[in-house]
Coordinates of C-alpha atoms and ligand atoms in Angstrom, one line a residue:
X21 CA 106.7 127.3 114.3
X22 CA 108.3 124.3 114.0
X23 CA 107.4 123.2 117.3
X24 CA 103.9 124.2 117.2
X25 CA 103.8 121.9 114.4
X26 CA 105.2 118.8 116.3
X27 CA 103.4 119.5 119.4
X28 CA 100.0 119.8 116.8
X29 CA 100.7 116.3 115.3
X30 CA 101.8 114.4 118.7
X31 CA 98.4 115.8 120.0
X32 CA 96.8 114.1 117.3
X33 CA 98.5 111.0 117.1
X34 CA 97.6 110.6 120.8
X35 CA 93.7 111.0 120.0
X36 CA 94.0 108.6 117.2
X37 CA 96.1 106.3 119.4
X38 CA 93.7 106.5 122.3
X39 CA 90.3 106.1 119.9
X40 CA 91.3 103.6 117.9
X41 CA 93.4 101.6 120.9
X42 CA 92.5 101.8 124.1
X43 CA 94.9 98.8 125.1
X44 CA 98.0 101.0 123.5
X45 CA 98.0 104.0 126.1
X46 CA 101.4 103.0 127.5
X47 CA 103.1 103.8 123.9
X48 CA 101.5 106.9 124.0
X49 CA 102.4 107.9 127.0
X50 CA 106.0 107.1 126.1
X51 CA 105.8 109.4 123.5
X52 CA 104.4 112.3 125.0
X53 CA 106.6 112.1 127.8
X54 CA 109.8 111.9 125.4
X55 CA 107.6 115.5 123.7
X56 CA 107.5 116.6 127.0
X57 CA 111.2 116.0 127.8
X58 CA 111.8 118.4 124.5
X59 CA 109.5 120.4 125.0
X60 CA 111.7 121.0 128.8
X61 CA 114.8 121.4 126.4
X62 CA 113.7 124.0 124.8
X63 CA 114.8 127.8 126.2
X64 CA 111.8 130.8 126.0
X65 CA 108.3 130.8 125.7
X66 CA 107.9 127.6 123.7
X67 CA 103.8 127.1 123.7
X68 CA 102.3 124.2 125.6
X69 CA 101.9 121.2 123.4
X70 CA 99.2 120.2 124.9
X71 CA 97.2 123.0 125.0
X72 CA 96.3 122.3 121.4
X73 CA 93.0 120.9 120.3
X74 CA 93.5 117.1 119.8
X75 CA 91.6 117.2 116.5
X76 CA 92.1 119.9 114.5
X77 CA 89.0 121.2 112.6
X78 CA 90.3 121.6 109.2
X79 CA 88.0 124.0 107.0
X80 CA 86.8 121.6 104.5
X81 CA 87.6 121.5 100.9
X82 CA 84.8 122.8 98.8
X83 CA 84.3 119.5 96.8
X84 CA 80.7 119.9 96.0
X85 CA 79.0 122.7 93.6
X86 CA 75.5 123.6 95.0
X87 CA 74.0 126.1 92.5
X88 CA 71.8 128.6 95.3
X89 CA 69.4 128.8 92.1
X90 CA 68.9 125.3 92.1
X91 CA 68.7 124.8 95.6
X92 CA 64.8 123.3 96.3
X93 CA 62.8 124.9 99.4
X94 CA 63.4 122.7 102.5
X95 CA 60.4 122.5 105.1
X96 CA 60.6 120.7 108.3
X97 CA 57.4 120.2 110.4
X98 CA 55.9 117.4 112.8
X99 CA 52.6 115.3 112.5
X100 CA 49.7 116.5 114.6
X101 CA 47.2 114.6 115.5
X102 CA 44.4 113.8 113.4
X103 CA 46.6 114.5 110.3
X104 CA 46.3 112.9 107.0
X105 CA 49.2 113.1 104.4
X106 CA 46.9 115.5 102.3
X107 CA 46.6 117.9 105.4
X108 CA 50.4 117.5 106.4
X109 CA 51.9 117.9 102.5
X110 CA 49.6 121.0 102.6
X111 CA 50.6 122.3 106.0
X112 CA 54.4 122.0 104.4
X113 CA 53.3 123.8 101.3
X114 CA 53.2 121.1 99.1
X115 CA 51.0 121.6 95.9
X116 CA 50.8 118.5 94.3
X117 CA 48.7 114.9 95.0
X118 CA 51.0 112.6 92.6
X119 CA 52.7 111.5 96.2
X120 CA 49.3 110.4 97.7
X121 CA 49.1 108.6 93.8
X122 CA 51.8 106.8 94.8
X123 CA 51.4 106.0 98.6
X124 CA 48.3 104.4 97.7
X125 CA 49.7 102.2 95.0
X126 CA 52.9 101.3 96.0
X127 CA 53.5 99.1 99.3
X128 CA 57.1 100.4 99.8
X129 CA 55.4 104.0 100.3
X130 CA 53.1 102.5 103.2
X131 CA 56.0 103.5 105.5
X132 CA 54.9 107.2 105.2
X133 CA 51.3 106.4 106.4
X134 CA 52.6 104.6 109.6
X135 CA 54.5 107.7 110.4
X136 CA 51.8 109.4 110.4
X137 CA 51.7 109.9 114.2
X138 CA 51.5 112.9 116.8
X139 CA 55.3 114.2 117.0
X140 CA 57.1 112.6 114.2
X141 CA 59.1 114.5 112.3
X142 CA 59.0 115.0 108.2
X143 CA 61.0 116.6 106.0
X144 CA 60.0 118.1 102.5
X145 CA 61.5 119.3 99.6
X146 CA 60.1 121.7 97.1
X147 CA 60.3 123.5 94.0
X148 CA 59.6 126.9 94.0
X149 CA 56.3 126.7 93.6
X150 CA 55.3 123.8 95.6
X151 CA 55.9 120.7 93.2
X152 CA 56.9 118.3 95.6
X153 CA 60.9 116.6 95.0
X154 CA 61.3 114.6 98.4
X155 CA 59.5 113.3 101.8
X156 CA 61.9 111.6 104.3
X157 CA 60.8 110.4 107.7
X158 CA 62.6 108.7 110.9
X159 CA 62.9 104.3 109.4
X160 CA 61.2 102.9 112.7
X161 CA 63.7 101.0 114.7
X162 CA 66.7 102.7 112.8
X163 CA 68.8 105.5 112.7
X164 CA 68.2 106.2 109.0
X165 CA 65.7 107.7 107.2
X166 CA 63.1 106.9 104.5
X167 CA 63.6 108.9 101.6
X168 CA 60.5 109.3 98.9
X169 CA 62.1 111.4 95.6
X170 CA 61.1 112.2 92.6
X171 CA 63.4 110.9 90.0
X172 CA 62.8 111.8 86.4
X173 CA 58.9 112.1 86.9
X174 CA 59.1 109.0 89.0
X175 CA 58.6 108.5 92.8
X176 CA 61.6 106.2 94.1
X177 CA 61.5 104.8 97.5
X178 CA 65.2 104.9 99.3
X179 CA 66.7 104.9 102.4
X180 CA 68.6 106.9 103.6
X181 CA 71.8 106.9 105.9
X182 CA 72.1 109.0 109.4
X183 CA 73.2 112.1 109.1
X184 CA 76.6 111.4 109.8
X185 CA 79.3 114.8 111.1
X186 CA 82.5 114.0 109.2
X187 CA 85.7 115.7 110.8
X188 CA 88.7 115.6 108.9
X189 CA 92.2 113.3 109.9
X190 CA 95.7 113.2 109.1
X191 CA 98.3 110.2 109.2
X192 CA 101.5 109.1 108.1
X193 CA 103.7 106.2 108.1
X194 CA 106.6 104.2 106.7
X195 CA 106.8 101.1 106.0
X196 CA 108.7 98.7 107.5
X197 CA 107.6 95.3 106.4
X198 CA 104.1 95.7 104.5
X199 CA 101.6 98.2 104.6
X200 CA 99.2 96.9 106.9
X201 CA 101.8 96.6 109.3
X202 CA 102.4 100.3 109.2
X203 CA 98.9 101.4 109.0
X204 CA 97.8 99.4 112.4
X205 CA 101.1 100.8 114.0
X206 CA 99.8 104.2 113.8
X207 CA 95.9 103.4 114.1
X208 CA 94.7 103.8 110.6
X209 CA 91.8 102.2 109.5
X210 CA 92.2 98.9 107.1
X211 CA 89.8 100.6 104.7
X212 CA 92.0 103.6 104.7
X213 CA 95.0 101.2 103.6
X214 CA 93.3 99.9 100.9
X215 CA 91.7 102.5 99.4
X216 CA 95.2 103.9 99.5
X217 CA 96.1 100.6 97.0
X218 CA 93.7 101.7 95.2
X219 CA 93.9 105.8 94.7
X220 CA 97.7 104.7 93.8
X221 CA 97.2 101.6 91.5
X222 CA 98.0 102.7 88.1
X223 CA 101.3 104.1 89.5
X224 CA 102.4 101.5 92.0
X225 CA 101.3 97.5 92.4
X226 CA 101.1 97.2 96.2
X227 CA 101.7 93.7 96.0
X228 CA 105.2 93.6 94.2
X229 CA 106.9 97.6 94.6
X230 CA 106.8 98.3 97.6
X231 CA 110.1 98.9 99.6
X232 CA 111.3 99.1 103.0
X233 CA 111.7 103.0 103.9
X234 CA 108.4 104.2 101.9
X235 CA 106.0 106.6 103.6
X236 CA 102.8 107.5 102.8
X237 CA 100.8 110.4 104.8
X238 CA 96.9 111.0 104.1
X239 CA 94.3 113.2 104.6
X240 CA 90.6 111.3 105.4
X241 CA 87.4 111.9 106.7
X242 CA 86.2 110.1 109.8
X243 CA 82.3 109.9 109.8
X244 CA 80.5 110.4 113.7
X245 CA 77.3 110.0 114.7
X246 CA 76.2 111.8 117.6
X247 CA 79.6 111.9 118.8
X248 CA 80.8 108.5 118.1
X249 CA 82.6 107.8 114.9
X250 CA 80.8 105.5 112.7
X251 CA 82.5 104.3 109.4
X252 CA 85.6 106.4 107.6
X253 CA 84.5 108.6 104.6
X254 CA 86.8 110.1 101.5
X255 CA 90.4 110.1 101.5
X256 CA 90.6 113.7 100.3
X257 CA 94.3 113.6 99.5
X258 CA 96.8 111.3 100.0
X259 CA 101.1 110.7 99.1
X260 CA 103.0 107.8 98.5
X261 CA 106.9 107.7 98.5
X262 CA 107.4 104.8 96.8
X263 CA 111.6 103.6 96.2
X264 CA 111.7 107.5 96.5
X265 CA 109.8 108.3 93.4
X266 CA 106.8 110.6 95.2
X267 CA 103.1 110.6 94.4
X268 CA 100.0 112.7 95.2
X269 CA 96.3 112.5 95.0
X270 CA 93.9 115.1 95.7
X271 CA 89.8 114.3 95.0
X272 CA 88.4 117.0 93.2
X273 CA 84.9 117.3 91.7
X274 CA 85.2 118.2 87.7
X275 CA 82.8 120.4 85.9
X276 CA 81.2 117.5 85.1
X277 CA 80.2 116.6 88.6
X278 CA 82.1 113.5 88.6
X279 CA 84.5 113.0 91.5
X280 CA 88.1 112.1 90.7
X281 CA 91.7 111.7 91.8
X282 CA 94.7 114.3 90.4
X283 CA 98.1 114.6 91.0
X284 CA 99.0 117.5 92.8
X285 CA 99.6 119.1 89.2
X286 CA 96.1 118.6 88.1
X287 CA 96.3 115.0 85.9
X288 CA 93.4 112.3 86.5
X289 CA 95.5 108.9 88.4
X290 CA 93.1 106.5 87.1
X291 CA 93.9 106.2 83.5
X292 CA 95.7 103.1 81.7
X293 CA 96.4 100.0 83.2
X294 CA 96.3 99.3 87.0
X295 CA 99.8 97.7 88.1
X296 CA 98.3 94.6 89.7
X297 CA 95.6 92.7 89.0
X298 CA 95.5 91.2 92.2
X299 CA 92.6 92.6 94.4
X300 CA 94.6 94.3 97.4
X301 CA 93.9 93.0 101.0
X302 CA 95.5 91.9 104.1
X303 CA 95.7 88.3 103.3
X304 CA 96.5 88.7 99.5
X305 CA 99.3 91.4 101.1
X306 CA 101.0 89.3 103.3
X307 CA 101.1 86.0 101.0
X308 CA 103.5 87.9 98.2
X309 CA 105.6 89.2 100.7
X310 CA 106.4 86.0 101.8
X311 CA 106.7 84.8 98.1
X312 CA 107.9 87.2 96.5
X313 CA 106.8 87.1 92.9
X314 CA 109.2 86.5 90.1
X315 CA 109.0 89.5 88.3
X316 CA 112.9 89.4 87.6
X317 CA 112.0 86.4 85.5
X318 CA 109.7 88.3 83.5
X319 CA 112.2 88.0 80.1
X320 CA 112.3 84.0 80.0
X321 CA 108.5 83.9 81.2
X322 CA 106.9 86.4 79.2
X323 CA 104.5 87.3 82.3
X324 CA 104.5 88.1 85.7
X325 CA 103.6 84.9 88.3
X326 CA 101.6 86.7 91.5
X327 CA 101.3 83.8 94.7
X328 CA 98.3 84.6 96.1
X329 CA 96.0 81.8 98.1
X330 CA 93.5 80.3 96.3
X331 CA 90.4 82.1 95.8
X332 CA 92.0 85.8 95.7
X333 CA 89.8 88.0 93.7
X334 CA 91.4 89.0 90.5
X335 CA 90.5 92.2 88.6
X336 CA 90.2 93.6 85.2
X337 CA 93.3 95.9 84.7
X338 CA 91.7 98.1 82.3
X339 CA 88.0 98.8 80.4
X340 CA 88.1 96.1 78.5
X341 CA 85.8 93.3 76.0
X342 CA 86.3 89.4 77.4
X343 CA 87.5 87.6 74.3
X344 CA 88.6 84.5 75.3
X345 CA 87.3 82.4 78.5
X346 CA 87.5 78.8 79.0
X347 CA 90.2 76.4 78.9
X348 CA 93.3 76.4 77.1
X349 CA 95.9 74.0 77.7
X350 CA 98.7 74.7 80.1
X351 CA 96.8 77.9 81.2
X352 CA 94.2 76.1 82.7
X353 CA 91.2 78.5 83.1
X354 CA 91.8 81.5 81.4
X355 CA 90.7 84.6 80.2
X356 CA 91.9 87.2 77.3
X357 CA 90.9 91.0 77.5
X358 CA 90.9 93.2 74.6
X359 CA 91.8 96.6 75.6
X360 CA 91.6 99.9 73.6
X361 CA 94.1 100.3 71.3
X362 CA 96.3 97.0 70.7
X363 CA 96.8 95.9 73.9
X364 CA 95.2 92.4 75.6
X365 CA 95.6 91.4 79.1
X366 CA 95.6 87.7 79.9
X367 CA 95.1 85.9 83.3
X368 CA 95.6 81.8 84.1
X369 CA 95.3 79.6 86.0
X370 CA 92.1 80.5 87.9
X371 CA 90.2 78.8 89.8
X372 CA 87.0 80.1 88.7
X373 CA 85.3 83.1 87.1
X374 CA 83.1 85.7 87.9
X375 CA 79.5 84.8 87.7
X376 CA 77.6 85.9 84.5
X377 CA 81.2 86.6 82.4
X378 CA 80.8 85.4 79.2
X379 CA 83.1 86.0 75.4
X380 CA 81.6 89.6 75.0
X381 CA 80.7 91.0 78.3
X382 CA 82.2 94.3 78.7
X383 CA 84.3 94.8 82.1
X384 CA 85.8 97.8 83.8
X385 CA 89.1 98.4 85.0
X386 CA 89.2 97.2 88.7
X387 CA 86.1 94.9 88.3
X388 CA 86.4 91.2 89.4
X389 CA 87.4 88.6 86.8
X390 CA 87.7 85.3 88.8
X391 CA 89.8 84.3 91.2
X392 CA 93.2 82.9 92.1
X393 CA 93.9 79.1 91.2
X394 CA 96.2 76.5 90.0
X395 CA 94.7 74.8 87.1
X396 CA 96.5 74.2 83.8
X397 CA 100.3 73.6 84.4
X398 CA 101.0 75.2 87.8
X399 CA 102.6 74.0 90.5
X400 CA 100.8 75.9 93.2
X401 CA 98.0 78.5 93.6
X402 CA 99.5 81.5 91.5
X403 CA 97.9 84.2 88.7
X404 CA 99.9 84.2 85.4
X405 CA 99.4 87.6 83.7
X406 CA 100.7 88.6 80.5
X407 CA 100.4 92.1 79.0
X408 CA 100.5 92.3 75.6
X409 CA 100.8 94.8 72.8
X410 CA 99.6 93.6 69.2
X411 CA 99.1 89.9 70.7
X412 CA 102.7 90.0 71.6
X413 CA 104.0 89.8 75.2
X414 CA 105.6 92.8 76.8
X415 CA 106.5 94.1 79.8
X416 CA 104.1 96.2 81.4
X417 CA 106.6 98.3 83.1
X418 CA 108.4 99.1 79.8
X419 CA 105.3 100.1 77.5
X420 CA 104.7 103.8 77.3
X421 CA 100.8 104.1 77.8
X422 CA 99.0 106.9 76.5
X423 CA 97.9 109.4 79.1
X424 CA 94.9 110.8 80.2
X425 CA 94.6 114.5 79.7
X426 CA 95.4 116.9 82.6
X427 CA 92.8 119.4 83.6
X428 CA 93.7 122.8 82.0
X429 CA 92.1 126.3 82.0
X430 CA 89.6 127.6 84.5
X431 CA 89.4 123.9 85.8
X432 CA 93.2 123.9 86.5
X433 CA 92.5 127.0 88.3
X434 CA 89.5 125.9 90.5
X435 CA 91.9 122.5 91.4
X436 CA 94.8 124.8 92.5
X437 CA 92.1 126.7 95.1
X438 CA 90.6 123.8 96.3
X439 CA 93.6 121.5 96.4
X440 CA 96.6 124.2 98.0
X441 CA 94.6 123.7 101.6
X442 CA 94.6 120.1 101.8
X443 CA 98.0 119.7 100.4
X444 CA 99.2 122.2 103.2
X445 CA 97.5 119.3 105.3
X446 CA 99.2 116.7 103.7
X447 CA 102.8 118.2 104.0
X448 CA 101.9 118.8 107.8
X449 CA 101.2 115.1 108.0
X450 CA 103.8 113.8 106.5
X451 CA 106.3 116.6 108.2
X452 CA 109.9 114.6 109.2
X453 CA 109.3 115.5 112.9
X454 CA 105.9 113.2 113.2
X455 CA 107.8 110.5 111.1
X456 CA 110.6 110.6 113.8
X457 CA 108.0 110.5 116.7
X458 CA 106.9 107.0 115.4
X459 CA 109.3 105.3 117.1
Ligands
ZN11 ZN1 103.6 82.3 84.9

C-alpha cells in the first residue's frame, strides 16, 4: 500500500515536473530511475509504478449547494437564418419582451443583435414558466462569452469567462531557504505560494516565522481549457508545519453561502489580526530574509521594524476605522487604525498612502494602506508597526485575541463529510515517502 502510494505521487510529481518544466526532464528522470531501482528491490508482485494515471482524478469536494428546486430551465439552440431575437427567445421558450426593452435601449446589449447570425450558438435560462433570467452568446474574437442577466429586476450586461475543466493537484515541500525557493523546486505555481501566505496569515507571518525544515503540502485546482491549463483555481486545502506547530485549511461553503477557510477541526482561520502587515510576494520575501527583522528587539522598541524595499504594499491587519493619517514627527507618514475592541494598529514611515484614504474611511483586514518608505526618523526603507491594546504598545505575539466561533452542529457535520476526502488528499501529499523523493 505503501508503495502504491509512492509510486502514485512520483507519477505525479513527474507530470507536474514535465508541465510546468520542460527544461527539468533530466531531474526527473533521476528520480524515476532511483523509483525504479526500488521498485527492482522489492521481492513479489509489487505493481508497476508507472502504470498509474499521472493525474489522479480526485472526486471533487462538494463545495457548492445547488437547490434542484431552484435550478432555472436551461435551453441551448442556434440562430437560423432570417431570425429576429423575438423569433429566437420564442423558439427557446422564452415568454417575456423586457430583453428586446433592453437590447434596444442599451448599447452594451447590441452584442446580442450582431450574433444574430445562421449557426451561432445561444444559451437561455428560464424560470419555470418562461420569464427569462439569462442570454449568453460566443464574445466575437474571444473565448468568453457575453452574459445578459437579470439581476434584481434589472438586465446586467457581463462577460463571461470560458468554460474552463478544473482537475484537482497535490504538492508538497519543505523549505529550505524561503518559500518561493521551495515552491519553484517542485513546480508550484507563484499564485499557489501566495495564496498559501495568505490562507495561513493570522497564524503564521511569512515574512519573519518561517524556519528551515517547514513543509507545507496542498491540495489546488488547476483550470484547462480545451486541454491546456489556463490559470490555477481554489486551493481546496492546504497544511503548513511551521517550527513544528502544524496547521490546516480546508475551504468549505457555510450555510450562508459564503466560502471560507477551517482548520481541520471546523474553526474559520481568518479571524483577528493577520501576523504581517507586509503584503507577501517574491521580492518583499526575499528582502527580510536577507534582513532579518528585529523582532528580538521588540521590548526596547515597542514595535516590530519589517525591511522591505521601498514601495512594498502594506495592508490593514484587521477591519478597522483610519484614525490618524498624516505626519507625525519621527514616524514620518503614518497612519493609526482603530480596531474592534481596544486594540489600534500603527504603521510609519511610509512612503505614501493608498489613494482615497482619508481619517474615517473604513478598511478591511488585508486591504492596502500605503506602502513601504523611510520618512520620519529612519535610516533606510523599513515599516514600523506597533500593536497596541488600550493605546498602549504590546506584543502582538503575547496578546490573547478573541476567537472566532467554530462551526458546530449540523454545520460541523456537513464540514466533517466534505472535508475527510480532501484531507485524505492532503496526508497523501504530504506522505514522508514524496518528501524524501525531493531530493
Ligand atoms: Zn521601528
Amino acid at each position: 500500500m505503501h508503495f502504491q502510494e509512492k509510486s502514485r505521487i512520483l507519477a505525479y510529481l513527474r507530470s507536474a515536473f514535465s508541465a510546468a518544466h520542460p527544461g527539468r526532464m533530466a531531474v526527473v528522470a533521476g528520480i524515476s530511475l532511483s523509483a525504479a531501482v526500488v521498485a527492482v528491490a522489492v521481492p513479489g508482485s509489487a505493481p508497476a509504478p508507472f502504470q498509474v494515471n499521472l493525474l489522479e482524478q480526485l472526486p471533487m469536494p462538494a463545495i457548492e449547494y445547488l437547490d434542484s428546486m431552484d435550478q432555472p430551465f436551461v435551453r441551448e439552440g442556434s440562430v437560423e437564418r432570417g431570425d429576429t431575437l423575438a423569433s429566437l427567445l420564442a423558439r427557446l421558450g422564452v415568454q417575456d419582451q423586457d430583453l428586446n426593452q433592453f437590447v434596444a435601449t442599451h448599447p452594451e446589449a447590441r452584442a446580442l443583435l450582431r450574433a444574430l447570425r445562421p449557426g451561432v450558438a445561444i444559451t437561455v435560462t428560464t424560470t419555470r414558466l418562461g420569464r427569462l433570467l439569462s442570454v449568453s452568446l460566443p464574445q466575437s474574437g474571444a473565448d468568453g462569452r457575453l452574459l445578459i442577466s437579470r439581476q434584481a429586476g434589472q438586465f446586467v450586461v457581463s462577460d463571461q469567462p470560458a468554460q474552463l475543466e478544473s482537475r484537482v493537484r497535490m504538492s508538497s515541500g519543505e523549505i529550505r531557504s524561503s518559500l518561493f525557493a521551495a515552491t519553484d523546486g517542485i513546480g508550484l505555481p507563484d499564485s499557489v505560494a501566495t495564496s498559501l501566505a495568505d490562507i495561513f496569515g493570522g497564524n503564521i507571518d511569512f515574512h519573519t516565522d518561517l524556519r528551515r525544515g517547514d513543509r507545507f503540502s496542498v491540495v489546488y485546482e488547476m483550470l484547462y481549457h480545451q486541454g491546456a491549463a489556463v490559470r490555477t483555481g481554489r486551493i481546496l486545502a492546504a497544511e503548513f508545519v511551521n517550527a513544528g506547530r502544524r496547521y490546516s485549511a480546508v475551504w468549505f461553503v457555510g450555510a450562508d453561502g459564503r466560502g471560507e477557510y477551517y482548520s481541520a477541526d471546523g474553526r474559520p482561520l481568518r479571524q483577528g489580526f493577520l501576523r504581517s502587515p507586509l503584503e507577501f510576494s517574491r521580492v518583499s520575501s526575499g528582502f527580510s530574509m536577507r534582513f532579518h527583522p528585529i523582532l528580538k528587539q521588540w521590548r526596547a522598541h515597542r514595535g516590530v521594524d519589517y525591511a522591505a524595499p521601498t514601495g512594498t504594499r502594506i495592508r490593514a491587519t484587521a477591519d478597522g476605522v483610519v484614525e490618524f493619517i498624516g505626519k507625525q514627527n519621527g514616524y514620518g507618514n503614518f497612519i493609526l487604525l482603530r480596531h474592534q475592541g481596544s486594540y489600534t494598529t500603527a504603521y510609519a514611515h511610509m512612503n505614501g498612502f493608498a489613494k482615497g484614504l482619508q481619517r474615517g474611511s473604513r478598511v478591511s483586514q488585508g486591504e492596502l494602506i500605503g506602502y513601504v518608505g523611510s520618512t520620519g526618523w529612519a535610516t533606510g526603507p523599513h515599516l514600523h508597526y506597533e500593536f497596541r491594546v488600550n493605546g498602549e504598545q504590546k506584543d502582538p505575539m503575547r496578546v490573547a485575541l478573541p476567537q472566532s466561533a467554530p462551526l458546530i452542529g449540523s454545520q460541523l457535520s456537513a464540514f466533517r463529510e466534505r472535508s475527510a476526502g480532501v484531507l485524505a488528499q492532503l496526508a497523501l501529499a504530504g506522505a514522508p515517502q514524496a518528501v524524501a523523493l525531493r531530493d
